[in-house]
Amino acid sequence: IAGITQAPTSQILAAGRRMTLRCTQDMRHNAMYWYRQDLGLGLRLIHYSNTAGTTGKGEVPDGYSVSRANTDDFPLTLASAVPSQTSVYFCASRATTATGELFFGEGSRLTVL
Amino acid sequence: GQSLEQPSEVTAVEGAIVQINCTYQTSGFYGLSWYQQHDGGAPTFLSYNALDGLEETGRFSSFLSRSDSYGYLLLQELQMKDSASYFCAVRDRNTGFQKLVFGTGTRLLVSP
């Protein structure tokens, strides 16, 4: 069982370039999330999707876009990367249980120069 | 909106007991979760409290007091492998409780 798969695991990117981080889950969870993690700031929500075809903004959505064409895939796009977007990005999906447990991917480390 | 406060770092020795506190402010409370993250790894779910009281899972327990907007994670019989960051999180009422908002995390250092 793969769970959540993210790609790439690591990427160095020139400022101004477009970048898409991929996220795929095989658990058939409806809700999916993108977080960024920076030292001292914890996990901050970028965008989320409650179900295929819907998306919503999190705490720090500026400079990012998402799409949810189907249940399994939830890509995150940086249209024109800036150095402040250097971070570790985590994709997650939420179980439909009382606890609402989140399952995280292994993360994508992005460096924008 | 919502905000969560946790201590930034806690240190303890093997075999000891440590408590990590979390206070929260939220417009609508749905439940308090705890996640563990080892350096370089992904966060993993530890526990969830929707009602007041203590939930026990092995060496880990989590407590919630809704009237005090407060919870804690209790780790007993500490082991070196417990060295990690621990995050509390609440769901956001404004989005029908779909968003999970995290605290900034508490780094636990366990020494021999």
mmCIF file of N, CA and C in Angstrom, chain B residues 4-110:
data_model
loop_
_atom_site.group_PDB
_atom_site.id
_atom_site.type_symbol
_atom_site.label_atom_id
_atom_site.label_comp_id
_atom_site.label_asym_id
_atom_site.label_seq_id
_atom_site.Cartn_x
_atom_site.Cartn_y
_atom_site.Cartn_z
ATOM 1 N N LEU B 4 -2.744 28.324 17.910
ATOM 2 C CA LEU B 4 -2.341 27.316 18.873
ATOM 3 C C LEU B 4 -0.965 27.674 19.411
ATOM 4 N N GLU B 5 -0.762 27.450 20.697
ATOM 5 C CA GLU B 5 0.526 27.732 21.317
ATOM 6 C C GLU B 5 1.077 26.478 21.971
ATOM 7 N N GLN B 6 2.345 26.221 21.688
ATOM 8 C CA GLN B 6 3.070 25.111 22.289
ATOM 9 C C GLN B 6 4.442 25.604 22.677
ATOM 10 N N PRO B 7 5.075 24.952 23.657
ATOM 11 C CA PRO B 7 6.469 25.305 23.939
ATOM 12 C C PRO B 7 7.328 24.906 22.758
ATOM 13 N N SER B 8 8.399 25.642 22.525
ATOM 14 C CA SER B 8 9.225 25.352 21.355
ATOM 15 C C SER B 8 10.109 24.125 21.561
ATOM 16 N N GLU B 9 10.526 23.901 22.793
ATOM 17 C CA GLU B 9 11.428 22.776 23.044
ATOM 18 C C GLU B 9 11.239 22.251 24.461
ATOM 19 N N VAL B 10 11.366 20.938 24.598
ATOM 20 C CA VAL B 10 11.312 20.275 25.893
ATOM 21 C C VAL B 10 12.438 19.236 25.921
ATOM 22 N N THR B 11 13.125 19.123 27.034
ATOM 23 C CA THR B 11 14.172 18.119 27.173
ATOM 24 C C THR B 11 13.840 17.195 28.329
ATOM 25 N N ALA B 12 14.250 15.935 28.215
ATOM 26 C CA ALA B 12 13.998 14.941 29.251
ATOM 27 C C ALA B 12 15.001 13.811 29.087
ATOM 28 N N VAL B 13 15.054 12.924 30.075
ATOM 29 C CA VAL B 13 15.971 11.788 30.021
ATOM 30 C C VAL B 13 15.180 10.515 29.789
ATOM 31 N N GLU B 14 15.852 9.522 29.310
ATOM 32 C CA GLU B 14 15.237 8.221 29.082
ATOM 33 C C GLU B 14 14.546 7.717 30.340
ATOM 34 N N GLY B 15 13.372 7.122 30.156
ATOM 35 C CA GLY B 15 12.638 6.567 31.276
ATOM 36 C C GLY B 15 11.739 7.554 31.984
ATOM 37 N N ALA B 16 11.928 8.824 31.712
ATOM 38 C CA ALA B 16 11.150 9.852 32.397
ATOM 39 C C ALA B 16 9.770 10.014 31.755
ATOM 40 N N ILE B 17 8.985 10.917 32.341
ATOM 41 C CA ILE B 17 7.674 11.291 31.812
ATOM 42 C C ILE B 17 7.736 12.758 31.404
ATOM 43 N N VAL B 18 7.165 13.087 30.270
ATOM 44 C CA VAL B 18 7.169 14.477 29.831
ATOM 45 C C VAL B 18 5.768 14.856 29.341
ATOM 46 N N GLN B 19 5.407 16.097 29.587
ATOM 47 C CA GLN B 19 4.101 16.610 29.166
ATOM 48 C C GLN B 19 4.308 17.785 28.226
ATOM 49 N N ILE B 20 3.654 17.738 27.091
ATOM 50 C CA ILE B 20 3.728 18.827 26.110
ATOM 51 C C ILE B 20 2.362 19.485 26.059
ATOM 52 N N ASN B 21 2.326 20.764 26.396
ATOM 53 C CA ASN B 21 1.064 21.486 26.486
ATOM 54 C C ASN B 21 0.687 22.178 25.185
ATOM 55 N N CYS B 22 -0.592 22.389 25.023
ATOM 56 C CA CYS B 22 -1.105 23.089 23.849
ATOM 57 C C CYS B 22 -2.333 23.895 24.265
ATOM 58 N N THR B 23 -2.284 25.183 24.045
ATOM 59 C CA THR B 23 -3.467 26.012 24.256
ATOM 60 C C THR B 23 -3.925 26.526 22.897
ATOM 61 N N TYR B 24 -5.218 26.644 22.738
ATOM 62 C CA TYR B 24 -5.734 27.015 21.421
ATOM 63 C C TYR B 24 -6.819 28.070 21.551
ATOM 64 N N GLN B 25 -6.954 28.826 20.486
ATOM 65 C CA GLN B 25 -8.054 29.770 20.339
ATOM 66 C C GLN B 25 -8.697 29.465 19.000
ATOM 67 N N THR B 26 -9.986 29.227 19.013
ATOM 68 C CA THR B 26 -10.661 28.886 17.773
ATOM 69 C C THR B 26 -12.100 29.363 17.827
ATOM 70 N N SER B 27 -12.636 29.693 16.662
ATOM 71 C CA SER B 27 -14.009 30.177 16.599
ATOM 72 C C SER B 27 -15.008 29.041 16.744
ATOM 73 N N GLY B 28 -14.564 27.847 16.545
ATOM 74 C CA GLY B 28 -15.437 26.687 16.689
ATOM 75 C C GLY B 28 -14.592 25.448 16.846
ATOM 76 N N PHE B 29 -14.690 24.830 17.979
ATOM 77 C CA PHE B 29 -13.797 23.701 18.269
ATOM 78 C C PHE B 29 -14.434 22.390 17.829
ATOM 79 N N TYR B 30 -13.597 21.555 17.207
ATOM 80 C CA TYR B 30 -14.105 20.272 16.728
ATOM 81 C C TYR B 30 -13.328 19.106 17.296
ATOM 82 N N GLY B 31 -12.096 19.346 17.696
ATOM 83 C CA GLY B 31 -11.275 18.271 18.238
ATOM 84 C C GLY B 31 -9.809 18.651 18.189
ATOM 85 N N LEU B 32 -9.037 18.081 19.067
ATOM 86 C CA LEU B 32 -7.600 18.358 19.141
ATOM 87 C C LEU B 32 -6.835 17.103 18.772
ATOM 88 N N SER B 33 -5.936 17.246 17.826
ATOM 89 C CA SER B 33 -5.117 16.121 17.367
ATOM 90 C C SER B 33 -3.659 16.361 17.711
ATOM 91 N N TRP B 34 -2.912 15.274 17.765
ATOM 92 C CA TRP B 34 -1.466 15.330 17.971
ATOM 93 C C TRP B 34 -0.765 14.519 16.891
ATOM 94 N N TYR B 35 0.348 15.084 16.409
ATOM 95 C CA TYR B 35 1.160 14.436 15.391
ATOM 96 C C TYR B 35 2.619 14.434 15.829
ATOM 97 N N GLN B 36 3.318 13.387 15.411
ATOM 98 C CA GLN B 36 4.744 13.255 15.693
ATOM 99 C C GLN B 36 5.511 13.357 14.377
ATOM 100 N N GLN B 37 6.648 14.034 14.411
ATOM 101 C CA GLN B 37 7.476 14.125 13.211
ATOM 102 C C GLN B 37 8.944 13.989 13.580
ATOM 103 N N HIS B 38 9.582 12.950 13.065
ATOM 104 C CA HIS B 38 11.024 12.808 13.227
ATOM 105 C C HIS B 38 11.729 13.646 12.180
ATOM 106 N N ASP B 39 12.954 14.060 12.506
ATOM 107 C CA ASP B 39 13.728 14.895 11.586
ATOM 108 C C ASP B 39 13.818 14.236 10.211
ATOM 109 N N GLY B 40 13.481 14.992 9.183
ATOM 110 C CA GLY B 40 13.553 14.496 7.819
ATOM 111 C C GLY B 40 12.393 13.617 7.408
ATOM 112 N N GLY B 41 11.447 13.396 8.322
ATOM 113 C CA GLY B 41 10.328 12.520 8.018
ATOM 114 C C GLY B 41 9.018 13.271 7.874
ATOM 115 N N ALA B 42 7.962 12.523 7.669
ATOM 116 C CA ALA B 42 6.626 13.092 7.534
ATOM 117 C C ALA B 42 5.913 13.043 8.879
ATOM 118 N N PRO B 43 4.999 13.962 9.121
ATOM 119 C CA PRO B 43 4.187 13.884 10.348
ATOM 120 C C PRO B 43 3.336 12.620 10.344
ATOM 121 N N THR B 44 3.191 12.032 11.521
ATOM 122 C CA THR B 44 2.322 10.864 11.659
ATOM 123 C C THR B 44 1.361 11.088 12.821
ATOM 124 N N PHE B 45 0.154 10.605 12.656
ATOM 125 C CA PHE B 45 -0.912 10.805 13.619
ATOM 126 C C PHE B 45 -0.641 10.030 14.905
ATOM 127 N N LEU B 46 -0.898 10.715 16.051
ATOM 128 C CA LEU B 46 -0.734 10.055 17.340
ATOM 129 C C LEU B 46 -2.065 9.855 18.057
ATOM 130 N N SER B 47 -2.858 10.939 18.152
ATOM 131 C CA SER B 47 -4.064 10.840 18.963
ATOM 132 C C SER B 47 -5.052 11.932 18.598
ATOM 133 N N TYR B 48 -6.270 11.756 19.096
ATOM 134 C CA TYR B 48 -7.347 12.711 18.847
ATOM 135 C C TYR B 48 -8.261 12.750 20.058
ATOM 136 N N ASN B 49 -8.596 13.969 20.489
ATOM 137 C CA ASN B 49 -9.558 14.164 21.574
ATOM 138 C C ASN B 49 -10.669 15.080 21.097
ATOM 139 N N ALA B 50 -11.882 14.589 21.174
ATOM 140 C CA ALA B 50 -13.040 15.420 20.869
ATOM 141 C C ALA B 50 -13.761 15.826 22.149
ATOM 142 N N LEU B 51 -13.641 14.997 23.169
ATOM 143 C CA LEU B 51 -14.315 15.252 24.440
ATOM 144 C C LEU B 51 -13.286 15.417 25.559
ATOM 145 N N ASP B 52 -13.710 16.029 26.635
ATOM 146 C CA ASP B 52 -12.826 16.243 27.784
ATOM 147 C C ASP B 52 -12.351 14.899 28.345
ATOM 148 N N GLY B 53 -11.116 14.930 28.821
ATOM 149 C CA GLY B 53 -10.608 13.740 29.482
ATOM 150 C C GLY B 53 -9.345 13.235 28.846
ATOM 151 N N LEU B 54 -8.954 12.073 29.295
ATOM 152 C CA LEU B 54 -7.683 11.473 28.917
ATOM 153 C C LEU B 54 -7.915 10.295 27.973
ATOM 154 N N GLU B 55 -7.156 10.272 26.885
ATOM 155 C CA GLU B 55 -7.147 9.156 25.957
ATOM 156 C C GLU B 55 -5.776 8.495 26.024
ATOM 157 N N GLU B 56 -5.738 7.198 26.245
ATOM 158 C CA GLU B 56 -4.461 6.512 26.396
ATOM 159 C C GLU B 56 -4.230 5.541 25.257
ATOM 160 N N THR B 57 -3.003 5.613 24.718
ATOM 161 C CA THR B 57 -2.591 4.680 23.677
ATOM 162 C C THR B 57 -1.168 4.255 23.975
ATOM 163 N N GLY B 58 -1.032 3.157 24.673
ATOM 164 C CA GLY B 58 0.294 2.678 25.026
ATOM 165 C C GLY B 58 1.013 3.646 25.946
ATOM 166 N N ARG B 59 2.228 4.034 25.557
ATOM 167 C CA ARG B 59 3.012 4.955 26.398
ATOM 168 C C ARG B 59 2.545 6.406 26.258
ATOM 169 N N PHE B 60 1.722 6.668 25.254
ATOM 170 C CA PHE B 60 1.283 8.043 25.000
ATOM 171 C C PHE B 60 -0.157 8.231 25.471
ATOM 172 N N SER B 61 -0.423 9.383 26.054
ATOM 173 C CA SER B 61 -1.777 9.753 26.444
ATOM 174 C C SER B 61 -2.017 11.186 26.000
ATOM 175 N N SER B 62 -3.263 11.508 25.717
ATOM 176 C CA SER B 62 -3.592 12.892 25.367
ATOM 177 C C SER B 62 -4.796 13.323 26.179
ATOM 178 N N PHE B 63 -4.737 14.559 26.619
ATOM 179 C CA PHE B 63 -5.770 15.101 27.501
ATOM 180 C C PHE B 63 -6.376 16.351 26.869
ATOM 181 N N LEU B 64 -7.640 16.563 27.132
ATOM 182 C CA LEU B 64 -8.336 17.744 26.631
ATOM 183 C C LEU B 64 -9.241 18.333 27.704
ATOM 184 N N SER B 65 -9.205 19.657 27.815
ATOM 185 C CA SER B 65 -10.167 20.404 28.617
ATOM 186 C C SER B 65 -10.746 21.487 27.713
ATOM 187 N N ARG B 66 -11.939 21.297 27.243
ATOM 188 C CA ARG B 66 -12.547 22.266 26.321
ATOM 189 C C ARG B 66 -12.860 23.588 27.008
ATOM 190 N N SER B 67 -13.209 23.548 28.281
ATOM 191 C CA SER B 67 -13.531 24.789 28.998
ATOM 192 C C SER B 67 -12.292 25.672 29.151
ATOM 193 N N ASP B 68 -11.122 25.055 29.192
ATOM 194 C CA ASP B 68 -9.865 25.800 29.328
ATOM 195 C C ASP B 68 -9.157 25.993 27.995
ATOM 196 N N SER B 69 -9.722 25.468 26.918
ATOM 197 C CA SER B 69 -9.078 25.512 25.588
ATOM 198 C C SER B 69 -7.639 25.030 25.693
ATOM 199 N N TYR B 70 -7.497 23.879 26.276
ATOM 200 C CA TYR B 70 -6.169 23.373 26.646
ATOM 201 C C TYR B 70 -6.107 21.868 26.484
ATOM 202 N N GLY B 71 -4.969 21.419 26.051
ATOM 203 C CA GLY B 71 -4.731 19.994 25.978
ATOM 204 C C GLY B 71 -3.264 19.706 26.185
ATOM 205 N N TYR B 72 -2.951 18.468 26.400
ATOM 206 C CA TYR B 72 -1.551 18.077 26.491
ATOM 207 C C TYR B 72 -1.346 16.665 25.999
ATOM 208 N N LEU B 73 -0.109 16.409 25.619
ATOM 209 C CA LEU B 73 0.338 15.079 25.239
ATOM 210 C C LEU B 73 1.299 14.610 26.321
ATOM 211 N N LEU B 74 1.055 13.428 26.852
ATOM 212 C CA LEU B 74 1.887 12.872 27.913
ATOM 213 C C LEU B 74 2.626 11.661 27.369
ATOM 214 N N LEU B 75 3.938 11.697 27.481
ATOM 215 C CA LEU B 75 4.756 10.589 27.020
ATOM 216 C C LEU B 75 5.432 9.961 28.236
ATOM 217 N N GLN B 76 5.204 8.683 28.424
ATOM 218 C CA GLN B 76 5.758 7.971 29.574
ATOM 219 C C GLN B 76 6.874 7.023 29.130
ATOM 220 N N GLU B 77 7.694 6.661 30.098
ATOM 221 C CA GLU B 77 8.800 5.717 29.839
ATOM 222 C C GLU B 77 9.554 6.126 28.575
ATOM 223 N N LEU B 78 10.007 7.361 28.577
ATOM 224 C CA LEU B 78 10.634 7.928 27.391
ATOM 225 C C LEU B 78 11.764 7.054 26.855
ATOM 226 N N GLN B 79 11.807 6.981 25.525
ATOM 227 C CA GLN B 79 12.869 6.260 24.833
ATOM 228 C C GLN B 79 13.565 7.237 23.892
ATOM 229 N N MET B 80 14.788 6.892 23.529
ATOM 230 C CA MET B 80 15.552 7.774 22.640
ATOM 231 C C MET B 80 14.789 8.026 21.342
ATOM 232 N N LYS B 81 14.058 7.025 20.873
ATOM 233 C CA LYS B 81 13.334 7.165 19.606
ATOM 234 C C LYS B 81 12.176 8.158 19.694
ATOM 235 N N ASP B 82 11.834 8.592 20.915
ATOM 236 C CA ASP B 82 10.780 9.581 21.073
ATOM 237 C C ASP B 82 11.264 10.989 20.756
ATOM 238 N N SER B 83 12.564 11.155 20.583
ATOM 239 C CA SER B 83 13.100 12.460 20.180
ATOM 240 C C SER B 83 12.528 12.815 18.814
ATOM 241 N N ALA B 84 11.753 13.873 18.786
ATOM 242 C CA ALA B 84 11.024 14.251 17.570
ATOM 243 C C ALA B 84 10.323 15.572 17.853
ATOM 244 N N SER B 85 9.650 16.074 16.844
ATOM 245 C CA SER B 85 8.785 17.247 17.036
ATOM 246 C C SER B 85 7.342 16.776 17.160
ATOM 247 N N TYR B 86 6.604 17.450 18.029
ATOM 248 C CA TYR B 86 5.216 17.084 18.288
ATOM 249 C C TYR B 86 4.331 18.304 18.027
ATOM 250 N N PHE B 87 3.294 18.087 17.242
ATOM 251 C CA PHE B 87 2.405 19.174 16.837
ATOM 252 C C PHE B 87 0.989 18.906 17.327
ATOM 253 N N CYS B 88 0.363 19.930 17.910
ATOM 254 C CA CYS B 88 -1.073 19.848 18.148
ATOM 255 C C CYS B 88 -1.779 20.530 16.977
ATOM 256 N N ALA B 89 -3.036 20.160 16.759
ATOM 257 C CA ALA B 89 -3.770 20.689 15.614
ATOM 258 C C ALA B 89 -5.255 20.689 15.914
ATOM 259 N N VAL B 90 -5.964 21.701 15.390
ATOM 260 C CA VAL B 90 -7.418 21.769 15.530
ATOM 261 C C VAL B 90 -8.040 21.960 14.162
ATOM 262 N N ARG B 91 -9.308 21.577 14.067
ATOM 263 C CA ARG B 91 -10.021 21.785 12.813
ATOM 264 C C ARG B 91 -10.702 23.143 12.821
ATOM 265 N N ASP B 92 -10.783 23.734 11.627
ATOM 266 C CA ASP B 92 -11.295 25.078 11.453
ATOM 267 C C ASP B 92 -12.793 25.041 11.173
ATOM 268 N N ARG B 93 -13.562 25.671 12.047
ATOM 269 C CA ARG B 93 -15.020 25.680 11.898
ATOM 270 C C ARG B 93 -15.471 26.408 10.645
ATOM 271 N N ASN B 94 -14.714 27.430 10.236
ATOM 272 C CA ASN B 94 -15.149 28.266 9.130
ATOM 273 C C ASN B 94 -15.260 27.516 7.808
ATOM 274 N N THR B 95 -14.631 26.371 7.713
ATOM 275 C CA THR B 95 -14.695 25.589 6.482
ATOM 276 C C THR B 95 -15.412 24.284 6.728
ATOM 277 N N GLY B 96 -16.353 24.305 7.649
ATOM 278 C CA GLY B 96 -17.068 23.078 7.969
ATOM 279 C C GLY B 96 -16.160 22.045 8.581
ATOM 280 N N PHE B 97 -15.115 22.539 9.275
ATOM 281 C CA PHE B 97 -14.165 21.669 9.970
ATOM 282 C C PHE B 97 -13.340 20.822 9.013
ATOM 283 N N GLN B 98 -13.175 21.309 7.793
ATOM 284 C CA GLN B 98 -12.407 20.541 6.821
ATOM 285 C C GLN B 98 -10.911 20.808 6.918
ATOM 286 N N LYS B 99 -10.532 21.998 7.364
ATOM 287 C CA LYS B 99 -9.114 22.339 7.438
ATOM 288 C C LYS B 99 -8.556 21.982 8.803
ATOM 289 N N LEU B 100 -7.348 21.459 8.816
ATOM 290 C CA LEU B 100 -6.640 21.177 10.055
ATOM 291 C C LEU B 100 -5.504 22.177 10.182
ATOM 292 N N VAL B 101 -5.535 22.950 11.281
ATOM 293 C CA VAL B 101 -4.525 23.976 11.507
ATOM 294 C C VAL B 101 -3.580 23.499 12.608
ATOM 295 N N PHE B 102 -2.283 23.617 12.341
ATOM 296 C CA PHE B 102 -1.266 23.084 13.237
ATOM 297 C C PHE B 102 -0.622 24.177 14.088
ATOM 298 N N GLY B 103 -0.187 23.794 15.269
ATOM 299 C CA GLY B 103 0.679 24.644 16.059
ATOM 300 C C GLY B 103 2.082 24.631 15.480
ATOM 301 N N THR B 104 2.974 25.414 16.064
ATOM 302 C CA THR B 104 4.331 25.532 15.523
ATOM 303 C C THR B 104 5.234 24.383 15.952
ATOM 304 N N GLY B 105 4.752 23.518 16.842
ATOM 305 C CA GLY B 105 5.494 22.318 17.183
ATOM 306 C C GLY B 105 6.388 22.463 18.396
ATOM 307 N N THR B 106 6.574 21.342 19.084
ATOM 308 C CA THR B 106 7.466 21.255 20.239
ATOM 309 C C THR B 106 8.521 20.209 19.940
ATOM 310 N N ARG B 107 9.767 20.637 20.003
ATOM 311 C CA ARG B 107 10.865 19.699 19.761
ATOM 312 C C ARG B 107 11.227 19.033 21.079
ATOM 313 N N LEU B 108 11.112 17.710 21.119
ATOM 314 C CA LEU B 108 11.455 16.928 22.311
ATOM 315 C C LEU B 108 12.817 16.288 22.125
ATOM 316 N N LEU B 109 13.708 16.571 23.050
ATOM 317 C CA LEU B 109 15.047 15.972 23.041
ATOM 318 C C LEU B 109 15.156 15.030 24.223
ATOM 319 N N VAL B 110 15.359 13.740 23.941
ATOM 320 C CA VAL B 110 15.517 12.737 24.987
ATOM 321 C C VAL B 110 16.985 12.362 25.065
#
